[in-house]
C-alpha cells in the first residue's frame, strides 16, 4: 500500500508511480497526507510537466525542501532529461542536510 511505500521513502528518495492510462493516484496521496497530519490543500503541490513547467517544478522542489512540503511531479515522461536535474537537486539537498 501507499503507506508502506511512504515508510520506505525519504526526503531524498522519492516515490515514483508508474501508471496505466487513466490512473491517477492523487486521491491516495491526499488521503495519506491527511492521515499524517498534513493539509493537502496547503502542503501538497502538483505540477504537470510539459513545456516551461521545469522552472515551476524546480521552484516547487526548492520550496518543498525548505518548508517540508510535498511535491508531486506528474507526466515526467514528457521531460525525461529533467529527471537528471531533479537527481542533482536531491543530491544537493542531501549535502545541505
Phi, psi and omega in degrees: 000171183296323180296326176292320177295320178298318180298329179276348183270168174220172176300337180258355179238091185286167173264132176250136175252125173253113192249153170272160182306134178089347180282144179213110184277006188301320180298319178295319179293318178298317179296319177297316179301313179300316182295341180259008176089010177269152174259105183303331180292334183247338189238006177234116184244141181237146171217130176269117183289147180174193184305121176081353183277353177296325178294315178300315181297316179299317179297318178296319179297318177299311180298317179299321178295315184287325188250000180074031179272159174264134180238130179243113177265124180250155177060040180297339179296341179283342183221063185300328179292334178297332179297332174296318177297319179298317179300316178297319179297315180297320177298318179294321178297321180296321179293321180295331179098000000 
